[in-house]
Amino acid sequence: MAAKIDMAKFAKFCKETGFIFQSSEIYGGLNGFWDYGPLGVELKKNIKDAWWQDMVRNPPPGPDGQEIRMVGLDCSIIMNPAVWVASGHVGGFADPMVNCNKCRKLFRADKVWLIGFADNRTEAAKLLELSKGATESEVETLTPYIAQQVMVPKLVIAVEADSKEDAEREYELPKVLRKAFTNEPTKFVHALNTAPPTFKRACPACDLGILDEPRAFNLMFESHAGAIQSDENKVYLRPETAQGIFVNYRNVLNSTRLKLPFGIAQIGKAFRNEINPRNYIFRSREFEQMEIEFFCRPSESMKWYEYWRDLRKKWYSTLSIQSSNLVPREQGKEELAHYSIGTTDIEYMFPFSEEPQELEGVAHRGSYDLEAHAAKSGKHDDLSYFDEELWNNDSQTMSTRSFKEWLKSNPTAEQIAKYKFTPHVIEPSAGADRFALAVLCEAYHEDKIADAKGNLDERIVMRFHPRLAPFKAAIFPLVNKDGMPEKAMKLYRELKAHFNVFYDDKGAVGRRYRRQDEIGTPFCITIDGETMAKDIVTIRERDTIGPDGKPLQRSIPIGEVKNEIWKALTTS
Ligand code: GAP
């Protein structure tokens, strides 16, 4: 697991250093919305650039060593609402919600866990009996605690958590007992007495109210295109970038003459009116996705599914995410989204959770989306694939070279599908913000170093992979005289044409090192007397430890600096 981090301290650090700010903070912020500061915007751009470079411009060879053909798109956020009807989002993109009848707070039904308390085994059995009015998942999660020593009367409470284990841990018995009996004893009694006879689900927020039956809550943000706010003008902010790719499938095929298999990639904003944004930027209402729709022949789809699943996990490791913190998890049948034949979630052990949480989903979407859009738009031809090469080859020995003519000879559906079919799609769908959070958590290190007087001082070092680091190098003149500032500025100007670099001439060099460690700069280059005499600079590598136990410092010719930085950016 990533080292445990005090998340409040971490968020404070991210704010103070300029990685992440609360959106519209001076007005109290807005739940689920975040801004990236001067360092955060560089980090996130580096993440998106690395993904685009490694997945779109230079993906590794395919499973049989073949070149992979990938192109990009940048679609509008607001599209014809029919897109979302066809994709199933208007009808089905909803979380089951429960509402408290007193405080009116909304909870995701699948995040409310029921914990029962009993004073002995017989009472525990009765509790389970009581759960008969509950839904199937609730019964499964109801946990009877047997508190013989404290003689607790039976009761059932609802708690909000991501999993049963979290619920149990979070609400371990003593805490619940304190809450229920020491602080507000009457609240629970009230909740139990006024609950419907079937099953009593006290509100986890106010403890006074009862949760109602789960209802669907659509997660799409709505707006209106045009002056009139009528239903005909209703539009949606896209909840995923994927559909923009599907509806452009034909445009891309026609404009590029791509042949199967090939991928279309897009990075862009997505919006979801999440019921319960939480865990800092992990679940936000506005976020960015990095999605690929990889189109292939149905017969080859499993091979490509495995290829993308393995490649995507590996990619995170090449960017310094420890593989022990990455957990690929094949979703169970009951978890699969309506479109999916199989999905692997690449999960990461975020330090705020006891269990790995989704970083990316790699889904086998079959032909669901193209077929859904074909059915809704009526454009069946546009959303299918004609294997021209195969037809040209096979038709040499047929009575006609024209596919249209051949169709008139009443071939079977199976025969037609050999040449004309709906491709299957593999979709690696990653969140740029979730990855940014994982990168920040993974890079974050607290340690203690002795100051000039030997006192131990706590400091934070951000150990970013050089590709993701906001600044690649910092340039320091050792002193602000003897021509050093001029020489350092010259180097800075040369380097900034290629990389994001920082110039710092303020304070002792040790202090300057610390400032750069804190914002994750991998290299510091000092212009000193040796540079003035022999054009040799000192390069300090943050993450290579020298024989003295401190970051390694080496002397290199000034002309080599650019190459050194390149090397670090191109080796994984
Ligand atoms: N097109 C498929 C799709 O959108 P998803 O699992 O709903 O699938 C893909 O989302 C990725 O988008 C997730 O793995 C996650 O990284 C990111 N994501 C989804 N909802 C998010 C949210 N509310 N906040 C931040 N990132 C989110």
XYZ file of C-alpha atoms and ligand atoms in Angstrom:
599
model
C 0.000 0.000 0.000
C 1.140 3.594 -0.629
C 2.495 4.928 2.659
C -0.272 6.265 4.855
C -0.637 9.989 4.498
C -2.462 12.464 6.664
C -4.807 13.596 3.866
C -5.629 16.948 5.509
C -1.917 17.759 5.767
C -1.387 16.513 2.216
C -4.190 18.723 0.833
C -2.756 21.699 2.722
C 0.647 20.984 1.204
C -0.863 20.690 -2.298
C -2.584 24.034 -1.823
C 0.439 25.858 -0.411
C 2.776 24.637 -3.129
C 0.296 25.381 -5.930
C -0.710 21.896 -7.018
C -4.436 21.890 -6.212
C -6.841 24.564 -5.024
C -10.458 24.325 -4.033
C -12.610 25.734 -6.831
C -13.987 29.251 -6.158
C -12.564 29.059 -2.652
C -13.173 32.709 -1.742
C -16.899 31.952 -1.942
C -16.641 28.815 0.136
C -15.806 26.493 -2.766
C -18.146 24.112 -4.550
C -18.312 20.475 -3.558
C -16.738 18.201 -6.173
C -14.901 20.900 -8.133
C -11.162 21.584 -8.025
C -8.607 23.854 -9.677
C -5.028 23.013 -10.582
C -2.487 25.644 -9.558
C 0.746 26.613 -11.352
C 2.502 23.333 -10.453
C -0.617 21.177 -10.744
C -1.341 22.333 -14.257
C 2.191 21.341 -15.325
C 1.870 17.951 -13.632
C -1.475 17.230 -15.248
C -0.262 18.398 -18.655
C 2.754 16.098 -18.326
C 0.432 13.204 -17.474
C -1.750 13.847 -20.513
C 1.277 14.380 -22.765
C 2.881 11.127 -21.547
C -0.348 9.230 -22.224
C -0.746 10.765 -25.677
C 2.884 10.098 -26.571
C 2.902 6.496 -25.296
C -0.587 5.440 -26.388
C -1.348 7.494 -29.502
C 1.893 8.560 -31.152
C 4.172 5.752 -30.091
C 2.246 2.753 -28.766
C 4.284 -0.427 -28.356
C 3.823 -3.192 -30.941
C 0.679 -5.325 -30.781
C 0.380 -8.910 -29.519
C 1.820 -10.312 -32.758
C 4.532 -7.675 -33.023
C 2.498 -5.604 -35.480
C 2.455 -1.800 -35.597
C -0.542 -0.304 -33.814
C -2.468 2.359 -35.642
C -3.852 5.087 -33.402
C -5.345 8.507 -34.137
C -6.775 11.239 -31.938
C -9.971 13.277 -31.704
C -11.169 16.321 -29.818
C -14.974 16.305 -29.745
C -17.399 18.867 -28.394
C -18.542 18.454 -24.804
C -22.177 19.079 -25.716
C -23.573 16.838 -28.440
C -26.960 16.041 -29.884
C -28.896 14.561 -26.931
C -29.785 11.557 -29.097
C -26.191 10.411 -28.495
C -26.992 9.920 -24.804
C -30.300 8.242 -25.504
C -28.594 5.731 -27.810
C -25.688 5.125 -25.450
C -28.092 4.311 -22.621
C -27.006 7.236 -20.428
C -30.374 9.004 -20.489
C -32.196 5.858 -19.427
C -29.581 4.105 -17.394
C -26.743 6.353 -16.217
C -28.090 6.508 -12.743
C -27.041 5.514 -9.280
C -29.642 4.091 -6.934
C -30.190 6.743 -4.283
C -31.749 6.821 -0.889
C -33.065 9.940 0.749
C -33.400 10.722 4.474
C -36.950 11.711 5.387
C -35.694 14.192 7.990
C -32.454 15.856 6.913
C -33.187 15.197 3.179
C -29.581 14.171 2.537
C -29.061 11.877 -0.443
C -26.887 8.772 -0.226
C -25.850 6.220 -2.802
C -27.839 3.162 -1.805
C -24.900 0.885 -2.474
C -22.759 2.926 -0.098
C -25.075 2.644 2.867
C -24.236 -0.370 4.959
C -26.339 -1.804 7.679
C -24.861 -2.909 10.925
C -26.955 -4.682 13.508
C -26.239 -4.981 17.184
C -27.548 -7.621 19.489
C -26.961 -8.540 23.106
C -26.796 -12.271 22.443
C -26.953 -14.841 19.703
C -30.723 -15.190 19.831
C -31.141 -11.468 19.402
C -28.627 -11.546 16.560
C -30.715 -14.170 14.808
C -33.786 -11.988 15.300
C -31.898 -9.112 13.769
C -31.247 -11.104 10.690
C -34.922 -12.049 10.633
C -35.719 -8.357 10.794
C -33.629 -7.845 7.710
C -36.154 -9.778 5.642
C -37.683 -6.526 4.524
C -34.336 -5.365 3.253
C -33.023 -5.611 -0.265
C -30.820 -8.519 -1.228
C -27.576 -6.575 -0.951
C -28.591 -5.179 2.408
C -29.239 -8.612 3.814
C -25.867 -9.680 2.598
C -24.171 -6.789 4.311
C -26.079 -6.821 7.572
C -23.594 -7.688 10.235
C -24.876 -8.740 13.605
C -22.454 -7.815 16.338
C -22.793 -9.728 19.526
C -22.002 -7.522 22.443
C -22.637 -9.778 25.379
C -20.586 -7.903 27.873
C -22.164 -4.535 27.383
C -25.705 -5.852 27.052
C -26.712 -3.666 24.158
C -30.312 -3.941 23.078
C -30.859 -4.875 19.482
C -30.685 -2.154 16.917
C -29.798 -1.607 13.315
C -27.946 1.402 12.043
C -26.923 2.505 8.621
C -23.437 3.794 7.947
C -21.926 5.285 4.853
C -18.783 3.622 3.505
C -17.277 2.248 0.312
C -17.341 -1.369 1.448
C -18.574 -3.658 4.136
C -15.058 -3.918 5.553
C -14.731 -0.135 5.667
C -18.114 0.134 7.341
C -17.150 -2.340 10.005
C -13.792 -0.781 10.612
C -15.075 2.755 10.602
C -17.911 1.965 12.933
C -16.194 -0.491 15.169
C -18.338 -1.413 18.097
C -17.034 0.905 20.804
C -17.376 3.925 18.554
C -20.918 3.067 17.610
C -21.854 2.390 21.184
C -20.476 5.736 22.209
C -22.318 7.414 19.429
C -25.544 5.574 19.983
C -25.782 5.445 23.725
C -23.520 8.005 25.282
C -24.053 10.947 23.019
C -27.514 10.749 21.597
C -29.357 7.782 23.069
C -32.799 8.976 22.135
C -32.044 9.446 18.488
C -31.665 5.779 17.736
C -34.714 4.857 19.724
C -36.635 7.434 17.780
C -35.300 6.102 14.501
C -36.237 2.566 15.391
C -39.681 3.431 16.638
C -40.647 5.507 13.655
C -39.152 3.280 11.000
C -41.407 1.329 8.685
C -42.119 -2.178 9.987
C -40.153 -3.892 7.244
C -36.633 -2.725 7.875
C -35.273 0.190 9.809
C -32.537 2.118 8.107
C -31.590 5.063 10.267
C -29.958 7.921 8.365
C -26.169 7.770 8.746
C -25.969 11.569 8.824
C -28.602 12.757 11.252
C -29.591 9.489 12.967
C -33.093 10.906 13.299
C -34.517 10.114 9.932
C -35.261 6.955 8.013
C -33.925 6.277 4.553
C -36.522 5.795 1.850
C -36.536 3.191 -0.941
C -33.701 3.396 -3.483
C -34.528 5.523 -6.537
C -32.591 6.189 -9.717
C -30.720 9.499 -9.887
C -29.367 10.574 -13.248
C -25.772 11.699 -13.072
C -25.733 13.860 -16.177
C -25.619 17.634 -15.873
C -28.303 19.251 -18.004
C -28.368 22.570 -19.787
C -30.209 24.169 -22.701
C -28.818 25.070 -26.101
C -30.430 28.285 -27.322
C -32.503 31.025 -25.793
C -35.494 28.956 -24.746
C -35.211 26.683 -21.759
C -37.596 24.038 -23.028
C -37.368 20.255 -23.088
C -36.702 20.366 -26.849
C -33.579 22.418 -26.174
C -32.304 20.215 -23.402
C -28.664 19.146 -23.751
C -26.215 17.292 -21.530
C -22.615 17.889 -20.531
C -20.913 14.672 -21.601
C -20.375 12.192 -18.768
C -17.628 10.410 -20.758
C -15.550 11.204 -23.835
C -16.144 7.761 -25.359
C -19.422 8.522 -27.157
C -17.843 11.366 -29.144
C -15.485 8.744 -30.546
C -18.252 6.290 -31.486
C -20.315 8.899 -33.292
C -17.234 9.980 -35.270
C -16.251 6.425 -36.215
C -17.260 6.851 -39.874
C -15.692 10.318 -40.180
C -12.390 8.960 -38.911
C -12.518 5.901 -41.177
C -13.282 8.011 -44.258
C -10.715 10.681 -43.532
C -7.848 8.381 -42.614
C -8.523 5.158 -44.569
C -7.595 3.213 -41.461
C -8.088 -0.554 -41.546
C -8.970 -2.768 -38.602
C -7.575 -3.004 -36.016
C -7.083 0.640 -35.040
C -7.704 2.926 -32.101
C -9.181 6.381 -31.640
C -8.086 8.317 -28.581
C -9.417 11.365 -26.842
C -8.503 13.382 -23.774
C -11.155 15.697 -22.439
C -13.423 16.902 -19.699
C -16.322 14.839 -18.456
C -19.007 15.859 -15.996
C -20.984 13.759 -13.549
C -23.286 15.073 -10.902
C -21.836 12.653 -8.367
C -24.032 12.270 -5.322
C -21.165 12.118 -2.978
C -17.927 13.622 -4.291
C -15.210 12.449 -1.949
C -11.602 11.715 -1.204
C -10.162 15.002 -2.430
C -9.979 14.939 -6.252
C -10.658 11.184 -6.453
C -14.387 11.517 -7.136
C -15.158 14.928 -8.599
C -18.059 16.317 -10.552
C -15.817 17.716 -13.297
C -12.822 15.656 -14.323
C -10.728 14.689 -17.300
C -10.660 11.334 -19.026
C -8.039 9.775 -21.279
C -9.958 7.231 -23.354
C -9.177 4.888 -26.215
C -11.739 3.022 -28.280
C -9.839 0.252 -30.008
C -11.802 -1.233 -32.921
C -11.025 -4.803 -33.921
C -12.441 -7.931 -35.530
C -14.781 -9.795 -33.153
C -12.665 -12.952 -33.503
C -9.571 -11.071 -32.263
C -11.223 -9.075 -29.514
C -10.100 -11.187 -26.543
C -6.510 -10.970 -27.711
C -6.757 -7.152 -27.831
C -8.565 -7.002 -24.503
C -5.658 -8.816 -22.853
C -3.147 -6.669 -24.703
C -4.651 -3.402 -23.498
C -5.256 -4.649 -19.952
C -1.607 -5.647 -19.555
C -0.213 -2.616 -21.357
C -2.210 -0.166 -19.306
C -1.108 -1.640 -15.997
C 2.504 -1.615 -17.136
C 2.261 2.019 -18.207
C 1.600 3.180 -14.661
C 4.689 1.331 -13.421
C 6.889 2.980 -16.045
C 5.896 6.302 -14.504
C 7.088 5.321 -11.042
C 3.870 3.913 -9.620
C 5.029 0.905 -7.601
C 3.547 -2.209 -9.126
C 2.726 -3.518 -5.647
C 0.290 -0.597 -5.339
C -1.436 -1.489 -8.613
C -4.072 -4.163 -8.527
C -5.833 -5.320 -11.676
C -9.271 -6.637 -10.725
C -11.544 -8.475 -13.120
C -15.087 -7.284 -12.471
C -17.657 -9.871 -11.460
C -20.600 -10.476 -13.840
C -22.976 -8.581 -11.526
C -20.741 -5.483 -11.542
C -20.364 -5.169 -15.296
C -21.776 -2.069 -16.984
C -24.703 -2.750 -19.309
C -22.438 -2.681 -22.387
C -19.539 -4.737 -21.115
C -18.562 -8.318 -21.925
C -15.644 -8.098 -19.515
C -13.892 -5.335 -17.601
C -10.698 -5.168 -15.625
C -10.358 -2.309 -13.204
C -6.787 -1.230 -12.659
C -6.938 -0.256 -9.025
C -4.490 1.678 -6.907
C -3.918 1.533 -3.167
C -4.697 5.163 -2.414
C -3.482 6.077 1.054
C -6.950 7.263 2.120
C -8.505 3.854 1.685
C -7.949 0.384 3.092
C -8.880 -1.133 -0.248
C -7.594 -0.464 -3.753
C -9.695 2.036 -5.724
C -10.276 2.313 -9.469
C -7.735 4.252 -11.470
C -8.785 3.003 -14.878
C -11.241 0.559 -16.408
C -10.293 -1.594 -19.393
C -13.592 -2.772 -20.855
C -14.513 -5.152 -23.627
C -17.549 -3.287 -24.958
C -18.312 -5.747 -27.751
C -20.285 -4.095 -30.553
C -22.747 -2.479 -28.140
C -22.088 1.186 -28.864
C -21.775 1.103 -32.642
C -24.915 -1.028 -32.847
C -26.809 1.230 -30.457
C -25.934 4.296 -32.551
C -26.763 2.425 -35.764
C -30.192 1.541 -34.374
C -30.919 5.066 -33.115
C -29.554 6.984 -36.127
C -30.541 4.454 -38.788
C -27.008 4.805 -40.223
C -26.239 1.077 -40.236
C -23.750 1.287 -43.098
C -21.812 4.123 -41.476
C -21.391 2.258 -38.239
C -20.240 -1.051 -39.673
C -16.991 -2.149 -41.309
C -16.451 -3.480 -44.794
C -13.327 -5.612 -45.133
C -12.393 -4.457 -48.609
C -9.064 -6.253 -48.710
C -10.609 -9.602 -47.892
C -13.460 -9.054 -50.323
C -11.075 -8.065 -53.143
C -9.066 -11.179 -52.480
C -11.973 -13.648 -52.185
C -14.052 -12.153 -54.995
C -11.362 -12.989 -57.530
C -12.817 -16.489 -57.673
C -16.481 -15.424 -57.432
C -19.020 -14.737 -60.140
C -18.932 -10.999 -59.402
C -16.375 -8.536 -58.036
C -19.137 -6.237 -56.796
C -20.174 -6.771 -53.182
C -23.571 -5.157 -53.883
C -24.185 -7.574 -56.752
C -23.104 -10.502 -54.608
C -25.648 -9.530 -51.913
C -28.376 -10.065 -54.506
C -27.409 -13.745 -54.624
C -28.871 -14.156 -51.090
C -25.781 -15.177 -49.154
C -26.387 -16.248 -45.537
C -25.960 -13.768 -42.669
C -22.835 -15.636 -41.654
C -21.360 -15.327 -45.159
C -22.095 -11.592 -45.248
C -20.627 -11.070 -41.780
C -17.299 -12.351 -43.039
C -16.949 -9.145 -45.088
C -19.282 -6.669 -43.420
C -19.703 -6.564 -39.664
C -19.762 -4.325 -36.620
C -16.313 -4.181 -35.046
C -15.791 -5.031 -31.411
C -14.330 -2.398 -29.146
C -11.804 -2.535 -26.331
C -11.851 0.571 -24.192
C -9.042 1.539 -21.827
C -10.584 4.471 -19.963
C -8.369 6.343 -17.522
C -8.945 9.390 -15.348
C -6.275 12.095 -15.630
C -7.230 13.504 -12.236
C -7.238 10.133 -10.497
C -3.821 9.438 -11.917
C -2.643 12.913 -10.867
C -3.793 12.082 -7.335
C -2.004 8.721 -7.418
C 1.165 10.413 -8.714
C 1.001 13.040 -5.980
C 0.420 10.406 -3.269
C 3.188 8.167 -4.581
C 5.670 11.042 -4.877
C 4.926 12.449 -1.420
C 7.660 11.647 1.114
C 8.131 13.120 4.530
C 11.551 12.864 6.108
C 13.704 14.565 8.675
C 17.088 16.138 7.991
C 19.505 17.924 10.261
C 19.751 21.690 9.820
C 23.003 23.679 10.177
C 22.754 23.407 13.974
C 22.105 19.674 13.871
C 18.403 20.001 14.746
C 16.126 17.572 12.934
C 13.808 19.362 10.592
C 10.815 17.778 8.870
C 10.656 18.295 5.153
C 8.621 17.041 2.240
C 10.205 15.654 -0.910
C 8.116 14.995 -4.007
C 9.756 12.112 -5.849
C 8.078 12.518 -9.244
C 9.231 10.596 -12.284
C 11.183 13.175 -14.367
C 8.600 12.926 -17.177
C 5.849 14.035 -14.825
C 7.765 16.532 -12.692
C 6.473 20.112 -13.167
C 10.052 21.391 -13.519
C 12.741 19.179 -14.995
C 15.682 21.153 -13.632
C 16.533 24.240 -11.607
C 19.509 26.418 -12.478
C 21.390 28.202 -9.692
C 24.316 30.609 -9.785
C 26.329 29.716 -6.660
C 26.739 33.419 -5.854
C 25.300 36.514 -7.432
C 28.651 37.847 -8.672
C 31.775 36.917 -10.661
C 29.791 36.418 -13.861
C 27.900 33.433 -12.456
C 24.370 34.908 -12.769
C 25.004 35.749 -16.429
C 26.338 32.258 -17.169
C 23.465 30.627 -15.273
C 20.902 32.775 -17.070
C 22.423 31.802 -20.430
C 22.081 28.111 -19.583
C 18.553 28.663 -18.282
C 17.547 30.365 -21.536
C 19.033 27.554 -23.613
C 17.283 24.872 -21.601
C 13.885 26.530 -21.394
C 13.549 26.266 -25.152
C 13.312 22.492 -24.583
C 12.085 21.861 -21.021
C 10.228 23.547 -18.210
C 13.121 24.759 -16.043
C 13.404 27.084 -13.071
C 15.920 29.817 -12.280
C 16.678 30.520 -8.638
C 19.314 32.835 -7.272
C 17.782 33.480 -3.842
C 19.316 32.251 -0.564
C 21.829 29.545 0.307
C 22.193 26.688 -2.185
C 21.042 24.163 0.457
C 17.792 26.091 0.821
C 17.350 26.218 -2.920
C 17.787 22.438 -3.081
C 15.088 22.032 -0.471
C 12.663 24.270 -2.321
C 13.144 22.171 -5.455
C 12.846 18.874 -3.559
C 9.542 20.067 -2.210
C 8.103 20.665 -5.662
C 9.666 17.530 -7.149
C 12.365 18.914 -9.472
C 14.656 15.976 -10.314
C 17.814 17.955 -11.201
C 19.531 21.042 -9.803
C 22.409 22.542 -11.756
C 24.818 24.900 -10.061
C 27.060 27.348 -11.855
C 30.148 27.846 -9.706
C 33.835 28.759 -9.928
C 34.598 25.605 -11.898
C 32.014 26.568 -14.477
C 33.597 29.974 -14.889
C 37.050 28.410 -15.283
C 36.364 25.156 -17.149
C 32.686 25.098 -18.189
C 31.988 22.315 -15.690
C 28.710 22.439 -13.710
C 27.524 20.513 -10.661
C 24.416 18.448 -11.298
C 22.506 17.176 -8.267
C 20.157 14.249 -8.751
C 17.340 14.258 -6.236
C 16.696 10.512 -6.257
C 20.191 9.073 -6.674
C 21.834 8.735 -3.308
C 25.582 9.342 -3.168
C 28.168 7.685 -0.867
C 27.494 10.334 1.825
C 23.824 9.308 1.980
C 22.766 12.579 0.341
C 21.519 13.209 -3.212
C 24.356 12.499 -5.627
C 26.288 15.480 -6.995
C 28.405 15.086 -10.132
C 30.499 17.391 -12.268
C 29.633 17.429 -15.963
C 30.502 19.689 -18.894
C 27.926 22.472 -19.308
C 27.300 21.285 -22.875
C 26.104 17.894 -21.535
C 23.301 19.253 -19.347
C 20.639 19.094 -22.043
C 21.515 15.470 -22.831
C 21.409 14.466 -19.171
C 17.894 15.805 -18.856
C 16.814 14.161 -22.119
C 18.155 10.854 -20.928
C 16.038 11.008 -17.782
C 12.944 11.896 -19.776
C 13.307 9.105 -22.260
C 14.296 6.193 -20.046
C 11.500 4.506 -18.162
N -16.192 5.346 -20.997
C -16.151 4.498 -19.854
C -16.155 5.214 -18.591
O -16.365 6.415 -18.542
P -15.853 4.899 -16.026
O -15.311 3.740 -15.270
O -17.168 5.448 -15.624
O -15.880 4.431 -17.538
C -13.475 5.849 -16.482
O -14.782 6.061 -16.004
C -12.461 6.531 -15.597
O -12.808 7.905 -15.429
C -12.404 5.962 -14.177
O -11.580 4.820 -14.106
C -11.802 7.131 -13.419
O -10.399 7.170 -13.565
C -12.393 8.332 -14.142
N -13.570 8.830 -13.395
C -14.829 8.381 -13.455
N -15.630 9.076 -12.630
C -14.840 9.993 -12.027
C -15.068 11.033 -11.071
N -16.277 11.275 -10.587
N -14.007 11.779 -10.664
C -12.771 11.570 -11.162
N -12.505 10.615 -12.077
C -13.514 9.836 -12.515
